[in-house]
PDB file of C-alpha atoms in Angstrom:
ATOM      1  CA  ASP A 856      -3.704   5.439  92.488  1.00 70.00           C
ATOM      2  CA  GLN A 857      -4.811   7.104  95.690  1.00 82.00           C
ATOM      3  CA  GLN A 858      -2.777   5.865  98.643  1.00 92.00           C
ATOM      4  CA  VAL A 859      -5.000   7.743 101.085  1.00 95.00           C
ATOM      5  CA  LYS A 860      -8.732   7.468 100.533  1.00 95.00           C
ATOM      6  CA  GLN A 861     -11.582   9.396 102.032  1.00 95.00           C
ATOM      7  CA  ASN A 862     -14.601   7.742 100.493  1.00 91.00           C
ATOM      8  CA  SER A 863     -17.232  10.094 101.871  1.00 94.00           C
ATOM      9  CA  PRO A 864     -17.125  13.455 100.078  1.00 93.00           C
ATOM     10  CA  SER A 865     -19.527  14.972 102.576  1.00 96.00           C
ATOM     11  CA  LEU A 866     -21.112  14.401 105.968  1.00 97.00           C
ATOM     12  CA  SER A 867     -23.918  16.215 107.720  1.00 97.00           C
ATOM     13  CA  VAL A 868     -24.341  16.044 111.502  1.00 98.00           C
ATOM     14  CA  GLN A 869     -26.553  17.768 114.034  1.00 97.00           C
ATOM     15  CA  GLU A 870     -24.987  20.058 116.581  1.00 97.00           C
ATOM     16  CA  GLY A 871     -24.135  18.221 119.772  1.00 97.00           C
ATOM     17  CA  ARG A 872     -23.901  14.824 118.091  1.00 97.00           C
ATOM     18  CA  ILE A 873     -20.764  12.876 117.219  1.00 98.00           C
ATOM     19  CA  SER A 874     -19.073  13.356 113.837  1.00 98.00           C
ATOM     20  CA  ILE A 875     -17.057  10.431 112.523  1.00 98.00           C
ATOM     21  CA  LEU A 876     -14.811  10.966 109.533  1.00 98.00           C
ATOM     22  CA  ASN A 877     -13.132   7.962 107.990  1.00 98.00           C
ATOM     23  CA  CYS A 878      -9.913   7.413 106.107  1.00 98.00           C
ATOM     24  CA  ASP A 879      -8.337   4.323 104.544  1.00 97.00           C
ATOM     25  CA  TYR A 880      -4.803   3.877 103.305  1.00 97.00           C
ATOM     26  CA  THR A 881      -3.104   1.337 101.104  1.00 96.00           C
ATOM     27  CA  ASN A 882       0.590   1.806 101.853  1.00 93.00           C
ATOM     28  CA  SER A 883       1.518  -0.413 104.799  1.00 94.00           C
ATOM     29  CA  MET A 884       4.721   1.572 105.240  1.00 92.00           C
ATOM     30  CA  PHE A 885       2.808   4.636 106.435  1.00 93.00           C
ATOM     31  CA  ASP A 886       3.549   5.160 110.119  1.00 92.00           C
ATOM     32  CA  TYR A 887       2.355   8.665 110.841  1.00 92.00           C
ATOM     33  CA  PHE A 888      -1.096  10.044 110.246  1.00 94.00           C
ATOM     34  CA  LEU A 889      -2.554  13.511 110.513  1.00 94.00           C
ATOM     35  CA  TRP A 890      -5.850  15.314 110.110  1.00 96.00           C
ATOM     36  CA  TYR A 891      -6.047  18.807 108.691  1.00 96.00           C
ATOM     37  CA  LYS A 892      -9.025  21.123 108.724  1.00 97.00           C
ATOM     38  CA  LYS A 893      -9.765  23.640 105.994  1.00 96.00           C
ATOM     39  CA  TYR A 894     -12.185  26.551 106.006  1.00 96.00           C
ATOM     40  CA  PRO A 895     -13.213  28.244 102.730  1.00 93.00           C
ATOM     41  CA  ALA A 896     -10.638  30.652 101.316  1.00 90.00           C
ATOM     42  CA  GLU A 897      -8.055  29.515 103.858  1.00 94.00           C
ATOM     43  CA  GLY A 898      -5.224  27.025 103.824  1.00 95.00           C
ATOM     44  CA  PRO A 899      -5.486  23.701 105.653  1.00 96.00           C
ATOM     45  CA  THR A 900      -4.452  23.802 109.311  1.00 95.00           C
ATOM     46  CA  PHE A 901      -3.163  20.955 111.419  1.00 94.00           C
ATOM     47  CA  LEU A 902      -5.706  19.399 113.746  1.00 96.00           C
ATOM     48  CA  ILE A 903      -4.419  16.190 115.302  1.00 96.00           C
ATOM     49  CA  SER A 904      -1.962  13.391 114.567  1.00 94.00           C
ATOM     50  CA  ILE A 905      -1.206   9.826 115.562  1.00 95.00           C
ATOM     51  CA  SER A 906       1.844   7.622 115.298  1.00 93.00           C
ATOM     52  CA  SER A 907       1.517   3.977 114.333  1.00 94.00           C
ATOM     53  CA  ILE A 908       2.751   2.931 117.771  1.00 94.00           C
ATOM     54  CA  LYS A 909      -0.554   4.154 119.181  1.00 95.00           C
ATOM     55  CA  ASP A 910      -4.132   3.277 118.411  1.00 96.00           C
ATOM     56  CA  LYS A 911      -5.751   6.369 119.869  1.00 97.00           C
ATOM     57  CA  ASN A 912      -4.902  10.011 120.403  1.00 97.00           C
ATOM     58  CA  GLU A 913      -7.206  12.516 122.038  1.00 97.00           C
ATOM     59  CA  ASP A 914      -7.175  16.304 122.094  1.00 96.00           C
ATOM     60  CA  GLY A 915     -10.223  17.897 123.636  1.00 97.00           C
ATOM     61  CA  ARG A 916     -13.260  17.164 121.496  1.00 98.00           C
ATOM     62  CA  PHE A 917     -11.136  15.478 118.835  1.00 98.00           C
ATOM     63  CA  THR A 918     -10.010  11.858 118.927  1.00 98.00           C
ATOM     64  CA  VAL A 919      -8.219   9.933 116.219  1.00 98.00           C
ATOM     65  CA  PHE A 920      -8.344   6.147 116.150  1.00 98.00           C
ATOM     66  CA  LEU A 921      -5.940   3.991 114.175  1.00 98.00           C
ATOM     67  CA  ASN A 922      -6.580   0.396 113.139  1.00 97.00           C
ATOM     68  CA  LYS A 923      -3.355  -0.758 111.517  1.00 96.00           C
ATOM     69  CA  SER A 924      -4.586  -4.211 110.577  1.00 96.00           C
ATOM     70  CA  ALA A 925      -7.470  -2.684 108.648  1.00 97.00           C
ATOM     71  CA  LYS A 926      -5.362   0.242 107.389  1.00 97.00           C
ATOM     72  CA  HIS A 927      -8.067   2.531 108.641  1.00 97.00           C
ATOM     73  CA  LEU A 928      -8.233   5.631 110.755  1.00 97.00           C
ATOM     74  CA  SER A 929     -11.081   7.761 111.913  1.00 98.00           C
ATOM     75  CA  LEU A 930     -11.561  11.188 113.434  1.00 98.00           C
ATOM     76  CA  HIS A 931     -14.253  11.584 116.056  1.00 98.00           C
ATOM     77  CA  ILE A 932     -15.562  14.995 117.017  1.00 98.00           C
ATOM     78  CA  VAL A 933     -17.802  15.103 120.050  1.00 97.00           C
ATOM     79  CA  PRO A 934     -19.811  17.122 120.629  1.00 97.00           C
ATOM     80  CA  SER A 935     -19.936  18.618 117.143  1.00 98.00           C
ATOM     81  CA  GLN A 936     -20.292  22.378 116.885  1.00 97.00           C
ATOM     82  CA  PRO A 937     -21.290  24.603 113.943  1.00 96.00           C
ATOM     83  CA  GLY A 938     -17.744  26.003 113.890  1.00 97.00           C
ATOM     84  CA  ASP A 939     -16.503  22.514 113.041  1.00 98.00           C
ATOM     85  CA  SER A 940     -18.082  22.832 109.594  1.00 98.00           C
ATOM     86  CA  ALA A 941     -15.119  22.585 107.236  1.00 98.00           C
ATOM     87  CA  VAL A 942     -13.317  20.220 104.893  1.00 96.00           C
ATOM     88  CA  TYR A 943     -11.238  17.624 106.722  1.00 97.00           C
ATOM     89  CA  PHE A 944      -8.200  16.084 105.053  1.00 96.00           C
ATOM     90  CA  CYS A 945      -6.572  12.884 106.160  1.00 96.00           C
ATOM     91  CA  ALA A 946      -2.810  12.663 105.503  1.00 94.00           C
ATOM     92  CA  ALA A 947      -0.146  10.013 105.941  1.00 93.00           C
ATOM     93  CA  SER A 948       3.586   9.641 105.645  1.00 90.00           C
ATOM     94  CA  VAL A 949       6.472   7.257 106.065  1.00 88.00           C
ATOM     95  CA  SER A 950       8.226   9.267 108.751  1.00 79.00           C
ATOM     96  CA  GLY A 951      11.728  10.241 107.895  1.00 68.00           C
ATOM     97  CA  ASN A 952      11.265   9.309 104.291  1.00 71.00           C
ATOM     98  CA  THR A 953       8.339  10.892 102.461  1.00 79.00           C
ATOM     99  CA  PRO A 954       6.269  14.058 102.540  1.00 86.00           C
ATOM    100  CA  LEU A 955       2.607  13.963 103.442  1.00 89.00           C
ATOM    101  CA  VAL A 956       0.132  12.258 101.127  1.00 91.00           C
ATOM    102  CA  PHE A 957      -3.364  13.665 101.429  1.00 93.00           C
ATOM    103  CA  GLY A 958      -6.813  12.264 100.772  1.00 94.00           C
ATOM    104  CA  LYS A 959      -9.450  14.125  98.782  1.00 94.00           C
ATOM    105  CA  GLY A 960     -11.153  15.495 101.865  1.00 95.00           C
ATOM    106  CA  THR A 961     -14.575  15.203 103.502  1.00 96.00           C
ATOM    107  CA  ARG A 962     -16.824  18.219 103.845  1.00 96.00           C
ATOM    108  CA  LEU A 963     -18.447  18.248 107.284  1.00 98.00           C
ATOM    109  CA  SER A 964     -21.559  20.316 107.863  1.00 98.00           C
ATOM    110  CA  VAL A 965     -22.728  20.689 111.450  1.00 98.00           C
ATOM    111  CA  ILE A 966     -26.323  21.822 111.540  1.00 96.00           C
ATOM    112  CA  ALA A 967     -27.527  23.917 114.456  1.00 90.00           C
TER     113      ALA A 967
ATOM    114  CA  ASP B1163       5.574  35.369 112.356  1.00 62.00           C
ATOM    115  CA  ALA B1164       3.170  36.204 109.534  1.00 81.00           C
ATOM    116  CA  GLY B1165       2.865  32.626 108.370  1.00 94.00           C
ATOM    117  CA  VAL B1166       3.239  31.397 104.802  1.00 97.00           C
ATOM    118  CA  ILE B1167       2.411  34.176 102.371  1.00 97.00           C
ATOM    119  CA  GLN B1168       1.171  33.481  98.871  1.00 98.00           C
ATOM    120  CA  SER B1169       0.412  35.800  95.990  1.00 97.00           C
ATOM    121  CA  PRO B1170      -1.706  36.418  94.086  1.00 97.00           C
ATOM    122  CA  ARG B1171      -4.773  35.200  95.973  1.00 97.00           C
ATOM    123  CA  HIS B1172      -6.755  35.051  92.753  1.00 97.00           C
ATOM    124  CA  GLU B1173      -5.595  34.901  89.174  1.00 97.00           C
ATOM    125  CA  VAL B1174      -7.773  34.792  86.087  1.00 97.00           C
ATOM    126  CA  THR B1175      -5.973  34.377  82.805  1.00 97.00           C
ATOM    127  CA  GLU B1176      -6.526  33.179  79.292  1.00 97.00           C
ATOM    128  CA  MET B1177      -5.315  29.919  77.883  1.00 97.00           C
ATOM    129  CA  GLY B1178      -1.757  30.176  76.627  1.00 96.00           C
ATOM    130  CA  GLN B1179      -0.684  32.879  79.033  1.00 97.00           C
ATOM    131  CA  GLU B1180       2.141  32.485  81.520  1.00 97.00           C
ATOM    132  CA  VAL B1181       1.189  32.294  85.177  1.00 98.00           C
ATOM    133  CA  THR B1182       3.564  32.845  88.090  1.00 98.00           C
ATOM    134  CA  LEU B1183       2.563  32.042  91.647  1.00 98.00           C
ATOM    135  CA  ARG B1184       4.687  33.236  94.535  1.00 98.00           C
ATOM    136  CA  CYS B1185       5.372  31.997  98.044  1.00 98.00           C
ATOM    137  CA  LYS B1186       7.223  33.264 101.079  1.00 98.00           C
ATOM    138  CA  PRO B1187       7.686  30.456 103.638  1.00 97.00           C
ATOM    139  CA  ILE B1188       7.931  30.859 107.383  1.00 95.00           C
ATOM    140  CA  SER B1189      11.385  32.048 108.339  1.00 94.00           C
ATOM    141  CA  GLY B1190      13.600  29.202 109.494  1.00 92.00           C
ATOM    142  CA  HIS B1191      11.606  26.445 107.861  1.00 92.00           C
ATOM    143  CA  ASP B1192      13.812  24.093 105.856  1.00 90.00           C
ATOM    144  CA  TYR B1193      11.113  22.526 103.702  1.00 92.00           C
ATOM    145  CA  LEU B1194       8.828  24.130 101.155  1.00 95.00           C
ATOM    146  CA  PHE B1195       6.028  22.321  99.360  1.00 95.00           C
ATOM    147  CA  TRP B1196       3.726  23.178  96.471  1.00 97.00           C
ATOM    148  CA  TYR B1197       0.348  21.401  96.501  1.00 96.00           C
ATOM    149  CA  ARG B1198      -2.592  21.673  94.130  1.00 96.00           C
ATOM    150  CA  GLN B1199      -6.196  21.177  95.195  1.00 94.00           C
ATOM    151  CA  THR B1200      -8.876  20.041  92.758  1.00 91.00           C
ATOM    152  CA  MET B1201     -12.231  18.378  93.267  1.00 86.00           C
ATOM    153  CA  MET B1202     -11.136  15.300  91.378  1.00 86.00           C
ATOM    154  CA  ARG B1203      -7.749  14.714  92.981  1.00 87.00           C
ATOM    155  CA  GLY B1204      -7.911  16.518  96.314  1.00 89.00           C
ATOM    156  CA  LEU B1205      -4.594  17.841  97.602  1.00 93.00           C
ATOM    157  CA  GLU B1206      -1.767  16.545  95.473  1.00 93.00           C
ATOM    158  CA  LEU B1207       1.924  17.263  95.969  1.00 94.00           C
ATOM    159  CA  LEU B1208       3.596  18.890  92.991  1.00 96.00           C
ATOM    160  CA  ILE B1209       7.150  19.464  94.219  1.00 96.00           C
ATOM    161  CA  TYR B1210       9.084  20.039  97.403  1.00 94.00           C
ATOM    162  CA  PHE B1211      12.358  21.693  98.335  1.00 95.00           C
ATOM    163  CA  ASN B1212      14.777  21.129 101.190  1.00 92.00           C
ATOM    164  CA  ASN B1213      17.128  24.008 101.929  1.00 93.00           C
ATOM    165  CA  ASN B1214      16.216  25.582  98.559  1.00 95.00           C
ATOM    166  CA  VAL B1215      17.079  22.425  96.614  1.00 95.00           C
ATOM    167  CA  PRO B1216      14.306  20.608  94.696  1.00 95.00           C
ATOM    168  CA  ILE B1217      14.071  17.098  96.107  1.00 93.00           C
ATOM    169  CA  ASP B1218      11.118  15.528  94.328  1.00 92.00           C
ATOM    170  CA  ASP B1219       9.269  17.001  91.366  1.00 93.00           C
ATOM    171  CA  SER B1220       7.562  13.798  90.285  1.00 92.00           C
ATOM    172  CA  GLY B1221       4.179  15.352  91.007  1.00 92.00           C
ATOM    173  CA  MET B1222       4.635  18.149  88.491  1.00 94.00           C
ATOM    174  CA  PRO B1223       2.062  17.273  85.841  1.00 87.00           C
ATOM    175  CA  GLU B1224       3.892  18.381  82.714  1.00 85.00           C
ATOM    176  CA  ASP B1225       6.860  20.289  81.411  1.00 91.00           C
ATOM    177  CA  ARG B1226       4.641  23.340  81.327  1.00 95.00           C
ATOM    178  CA  PHE B1227       5.080  23.478  85.108  1.00 97.00           C
ATOM    179  CA  SER B1228       8.302  24.649  86.731  1.00 97.00           C
ATOM    180  CA  ALA B1229       9.249  25.720  90.242  1.00 98.00           C
ATOM    181  CA  LYS B1230      12.214  27.547  91.660  1.00 97.00           C
ATOM    182  CA  MET B1231      13.483  28.522  95.072  1.00 97.00           C
ATOM    183  CA  PRO B1232      16.269  31.056  94.564  1.00 96.00           C
ATOM    184  CA  ASN B1233      16.646  31.679  98.302  1.00 95.00           C
ATOM    185  CA  ALA B1234      15.262  30.556 101.651  1.00 94.00           C
ATOM    186  CA  SER B1235      12.515  33.161 101.675  1.00 95.00           C
ATOM    187  CA  PHE B1236      11.034  32.906  98.201  1.00 96.00           C
ATOM    188  CA  SER B1237       9.680  30.349  95.771  1.00 98.00           C
ATOM    189  CA  THR B1238       7.778  30.518  92.492  1.00 98.00           C
ATOM    190  CA  LEU B1239       5.590  28.094  90.602  1.00 98.00           C
ATOM    191  CA  LYS B1240       5.294  28.908  86.919  1.00 98.00           C
ATOM    192  CA  ILE B1241       2.905  27.525  84.326  1.00 97.00           C
ATOM    193  CA  GLN B1242       3.734  28.287  80.722  1.00 96.00           C
ATOM    194  CA  PRO B1243       1.588  28.034  78.671  1.00 96.00           C
ATOM    195  CA  SER B1244      -1.440  27.716  80.914  1.00 96.00           C
ATOM    196  CA  GLU B1245      -4.446  25.554  80.015  1.00 96.00           C
ATOM    197  CA  PRO B1246      -8.028  25.444  81.365  1.00 96.00           C
ATOM    198  CA  ARG B1247      -7.332  22.126  83.121  1.00 95.00           C
ATOM    199  CA  ASP B1248      -4.731  23.916  85.255  1.00 96.00           C
ATOM    200  CA  SER B1249      -7.555  25.732  87.022  1.00 97.00           C
ATOM    201  CA  ALA B1250      -7.221  24.864  90.714  1.00 97.00           C
ATOM    202  CA  VAL B1251      -6.154  26.243  94.065  1.00 97.00           C
ATOM    203  CA  TYR B1252      -2.409  26.104  94.506  1.00 98.00           C
ATOM    204  CA  PHE B1253      -1.067  25.927  98.039  1.00 98.00           C
ATOM    205  CA  CYS B1254       2.406  26.554  99.293  1.00 97.00           C
ATOM    206  CA  ALA B1255       3.385  25.043 102.647  1.00 96.00           C
ATOM    207  CA  SER B1256       6.502  25.074 104.758  1.00 95.00           C
ATOM    208  CA  SER B1257       7.818  22.982 107.600  1.00 91.00           C
ATOM    209  CA  LEU B1258      10.741  22.747 109.954  1.00 86.00           C
ATOM    210  CA  ASP B1259      11.168  19.049 109.365  1.00 75.00           C
ATOM    211  CA  ALA B1260       8.251  17.583 107.439  1.00 62.00           C
ATOM    212  CA  LEU B1261       9.921  14.283 106.766  1.00 63.00           C
ATOM    213  CA  ASN B1262      10.084  13.456 110.443  1.00 58.00           C
ATOM    214  CA  THR B1263       6.468  13.873 111.398  1.00 65.00           C
ATOM    215  CA  GLY B1264       6.681  17.627 111.208  1.00 67.00           C
ATOM    216  CA  GLU B1265       3.560  19.695 110.819  1.00 84.00           C
ATOM    217  CA  LEU B1266       2.957  21.545 107.564  1.00 91.00           C
ATOM    218  CA  PHE B1267       1.978  25.207 107.655  1.00 94.00           C
ATOM    219  CA  PHE B1268      -0.046  26.208 104.631  1.00 96.00           C
ATOM    220  CA  GLY B1269      -0.570  29.561 102.978  1.00 97.00           C
ATOM    221  CA  GLU B1270      -4.049  30.731 102.066  1.00 96.00           C
ATOM    222  CA  GLY B1271      -3.660  29.511  98.505  1.00 97.00           C
ATOM    223  CA  SER B1272      -3.744  31.021  95.027  1.00 98.00           C
ATOM    224  CA  ARG B1273      -6.946  30.335  93.112  1.00 97.00           C
ATOM    225  CA  LEU B1274      -6.133  30.064  89.424  1.00 98.00           C
ATOM    226  CA  THR B1275      -8.760  30.216  86.700  1.00 97.00           C
ATOM    227  CA  VAL B1276      -7.641  29.656  83.128  1.00 97.00           C
ATOM    228  CA  LEU B1277     -10.292  30.571  80.560  1.00 96.00           C
TER     229      LEU B1277
END
C-alpha cells in the first residue's frame, strides 16, 4: 500500500503560470516532507523540504504547503519556466526513525 | 566531490543471467540506499546500510536479490537469476544522516533491461 501518493501522473502548464503539484500521505507519523526533482537520465535531486512544525516553506520560486489535518502537501512553482519540466517526487519520513518513502512522481511539462 | 557514482549506466541482459550493479557513495556519508524506479511503483526502497551494515532489506523483492557493502566506499546489488520483470532503473543514494531529515544524494542510476 502506497503511504505517499501522487495521484496526478502528469501536469502541463504554460510558461509564466503557476504549477501546483499535489501529494497525499497516509501515515500520520510522518513529520518531515521533501520534494525531489528528476530530469531524464539523471538521478533525483533535492528541491525543498518542510517539517511538520511548519505549514509553509518558501525558496525562491518554489513553495511547499503542508496541511497536516488533511495529510496533504503541495508544491507551488511560480512563475513556471521551461527548465522546470521534469518529474517531481514527493517523499516523507518519520524523522529519526525511517528512511524516505517516495511517491510515484508527477511529470511536469512547462510549455513555452 | 564527484557525487554518487553508479555503474553500469545501462545493462541489457538475457533472462537467467546474473546482474551486478555497483555504487560508490559520497565520501563520509554514513548511509547508503538502493532504490528501484518503475512506472508502476515509482521509487521504492530496496535496502539501506548504515556504516556498511545492512539495516533494513524488507524492500528486496525476492531471494534473487542481494546487496553487499564490503567497505565504506563500495556497494553492490546483485540479481541472480535475472527476470524480465526486474527491468527498471536502479538508483543508489547516500546521505550523512538520512534518518534525521538528511538529504539524499542520488547517483545517475543504472538502467537494467532483462530480455
